[in-house]
Short mmCIF file of C-alpha atoms in Angstrom, two decimals:
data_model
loop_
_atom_site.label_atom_id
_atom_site.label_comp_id
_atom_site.label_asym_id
_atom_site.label_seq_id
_atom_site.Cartn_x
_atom_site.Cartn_y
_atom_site.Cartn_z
CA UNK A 1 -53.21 -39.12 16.47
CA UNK A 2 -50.61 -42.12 17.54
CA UNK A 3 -50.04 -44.71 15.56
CA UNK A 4 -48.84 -48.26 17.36
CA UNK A 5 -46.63 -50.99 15.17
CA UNK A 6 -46.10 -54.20 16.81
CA UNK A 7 -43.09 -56.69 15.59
CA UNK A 8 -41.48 -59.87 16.82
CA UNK A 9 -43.97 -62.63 16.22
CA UNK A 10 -43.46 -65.74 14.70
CA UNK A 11 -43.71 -69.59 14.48
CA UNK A 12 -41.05 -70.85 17.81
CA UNK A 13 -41.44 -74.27 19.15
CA UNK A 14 -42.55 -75.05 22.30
CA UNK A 15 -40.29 -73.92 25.19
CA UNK A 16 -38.41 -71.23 23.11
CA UNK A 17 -38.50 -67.30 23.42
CA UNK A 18 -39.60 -64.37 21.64
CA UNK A 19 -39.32 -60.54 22.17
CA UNK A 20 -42.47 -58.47 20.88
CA UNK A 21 -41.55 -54.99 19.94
CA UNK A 22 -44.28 -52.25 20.21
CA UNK A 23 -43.47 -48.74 18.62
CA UNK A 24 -46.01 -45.56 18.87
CA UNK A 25 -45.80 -42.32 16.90
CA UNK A 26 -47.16 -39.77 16.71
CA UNK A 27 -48.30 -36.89 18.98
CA UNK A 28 -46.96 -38.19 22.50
CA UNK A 29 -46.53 -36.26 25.46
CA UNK A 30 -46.51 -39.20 27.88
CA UNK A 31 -47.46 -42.67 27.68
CA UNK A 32 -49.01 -43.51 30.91
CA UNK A 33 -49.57 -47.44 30.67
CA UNK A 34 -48.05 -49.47 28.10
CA UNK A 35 -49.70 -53.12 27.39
CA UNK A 36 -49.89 -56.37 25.70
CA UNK A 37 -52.96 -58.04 25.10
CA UNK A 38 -53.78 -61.30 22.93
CA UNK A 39 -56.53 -63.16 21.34
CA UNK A 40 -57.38 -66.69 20.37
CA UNK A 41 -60.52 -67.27 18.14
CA UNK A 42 -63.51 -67.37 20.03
CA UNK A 43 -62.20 -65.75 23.18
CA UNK A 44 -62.10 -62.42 24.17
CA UNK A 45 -58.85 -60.46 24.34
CA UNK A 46 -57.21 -60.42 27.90
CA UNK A 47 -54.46 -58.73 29.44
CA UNK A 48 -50.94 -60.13 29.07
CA UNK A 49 -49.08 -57.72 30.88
CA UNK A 50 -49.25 -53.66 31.40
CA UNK A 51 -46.48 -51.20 32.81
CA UNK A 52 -47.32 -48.16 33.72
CA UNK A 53 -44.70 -44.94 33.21
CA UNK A 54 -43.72 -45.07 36.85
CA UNK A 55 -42.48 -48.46 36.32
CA UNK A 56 -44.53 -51.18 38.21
CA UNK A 57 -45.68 -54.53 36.63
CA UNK A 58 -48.83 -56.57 35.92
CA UNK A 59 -48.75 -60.36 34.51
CA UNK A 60 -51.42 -62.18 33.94
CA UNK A 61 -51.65 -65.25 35.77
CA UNK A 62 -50.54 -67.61 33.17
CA UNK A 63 -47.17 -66.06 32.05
CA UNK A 64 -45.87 -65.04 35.51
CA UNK A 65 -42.61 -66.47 35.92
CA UNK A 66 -42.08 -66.36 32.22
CA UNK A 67 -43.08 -63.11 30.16
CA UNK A 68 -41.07 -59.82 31.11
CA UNK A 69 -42.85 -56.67 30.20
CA UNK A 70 -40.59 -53.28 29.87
CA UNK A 71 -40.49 -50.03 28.38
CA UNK A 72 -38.05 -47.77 27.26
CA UNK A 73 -39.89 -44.30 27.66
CA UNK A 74 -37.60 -41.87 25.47
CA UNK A 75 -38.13 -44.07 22.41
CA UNK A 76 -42.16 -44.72 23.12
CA UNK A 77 -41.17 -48.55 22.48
CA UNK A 78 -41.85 -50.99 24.46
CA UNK A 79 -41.45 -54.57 24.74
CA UNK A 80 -42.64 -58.28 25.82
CA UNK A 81 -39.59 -60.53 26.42
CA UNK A 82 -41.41 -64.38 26.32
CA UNK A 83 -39.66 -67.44 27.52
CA UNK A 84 -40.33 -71.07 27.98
CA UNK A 85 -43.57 -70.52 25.51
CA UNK A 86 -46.03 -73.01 25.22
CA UNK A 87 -48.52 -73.81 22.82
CA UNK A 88 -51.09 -72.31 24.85
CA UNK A 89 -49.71 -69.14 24.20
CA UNK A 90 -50.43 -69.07 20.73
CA UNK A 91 -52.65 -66.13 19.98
CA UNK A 92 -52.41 -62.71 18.03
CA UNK A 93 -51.23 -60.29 20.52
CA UNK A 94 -51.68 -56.69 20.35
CA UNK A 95 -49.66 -53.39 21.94
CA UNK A 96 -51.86 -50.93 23.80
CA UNK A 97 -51.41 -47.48 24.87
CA UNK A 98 -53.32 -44.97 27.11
CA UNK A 99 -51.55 -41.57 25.78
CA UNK A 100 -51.26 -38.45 26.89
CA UNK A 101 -50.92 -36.47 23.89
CA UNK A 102 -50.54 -32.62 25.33
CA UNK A 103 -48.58 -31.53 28.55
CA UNK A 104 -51.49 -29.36 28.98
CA UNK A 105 -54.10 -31.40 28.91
CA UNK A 106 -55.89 -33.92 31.09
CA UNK A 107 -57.42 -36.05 28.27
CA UNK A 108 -56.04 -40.00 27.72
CA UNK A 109 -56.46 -41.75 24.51
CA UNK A 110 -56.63 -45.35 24.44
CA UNK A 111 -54.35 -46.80 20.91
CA UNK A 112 -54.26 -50.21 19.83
CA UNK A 113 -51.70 -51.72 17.26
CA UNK A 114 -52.80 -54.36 14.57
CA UNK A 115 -51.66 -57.37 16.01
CA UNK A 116 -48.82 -59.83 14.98
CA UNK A 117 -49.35 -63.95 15.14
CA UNK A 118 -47.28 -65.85 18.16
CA UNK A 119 -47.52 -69.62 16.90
CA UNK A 120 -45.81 -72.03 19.89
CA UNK A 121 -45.33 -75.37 18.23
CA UNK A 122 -45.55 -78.71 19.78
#
């Protein structure tokens, strides 16, 4: 069982920065993609960014340039570094994991964390 916590949100105004903090416990052998998702009301939730363990990136389209995804594997924490937000980017967003939880075993379990509100003001 892993449990994800997600911290850093907040109320920022428009062209400011956050850093979103994900944290998983629990029994890890190896994270193999770390994530950040979000979700507005009425959309469905969509892929912000995802890093796998080796270390490549994926952004979607709309924060290229400005969100920076990264990982710090010994510590299972991860993070979402976001810069010149706008208010298009408010949203609760949510840490993801695909887990590994046993050297010995082939299964991956997919965790989600609770969410935390990003409010960009105008």
């Amino acid at each position: 069982q892993v449990q994800l916590v997600e911290s850093g949100g907040g109320l920022v105004q428009a062209g400011g920065s956050l850093r979103l903090s994900c944290a998983a416990s629990g029994t890890i052998f190896r994270i193999n993609v770390m994530g950040w998702y979000r979700q507005t009301p009425g959309k469905q939730r969509e892929l912000v960014a995802a890093i796998p363990s080796g270390g490549s990136t994926d952004y979607a389209d709309s924060v290229k340039g400005r969100f920076t995804i990264s990982r710090d594997n010994a510590k299972n924490t991860w993070y979402l570094q976001m810069n010149s937000l706008k208010p298009e980017d408010t949203a609760v967003y949510y840490c993801n994991a695909r887990v590994r939880p046993r050297a010995y075993s082939a299964r991956e379990n997919e965790y989600w964390g609770h969410g935390t509100q990003v409010t960009v003001s105008s």
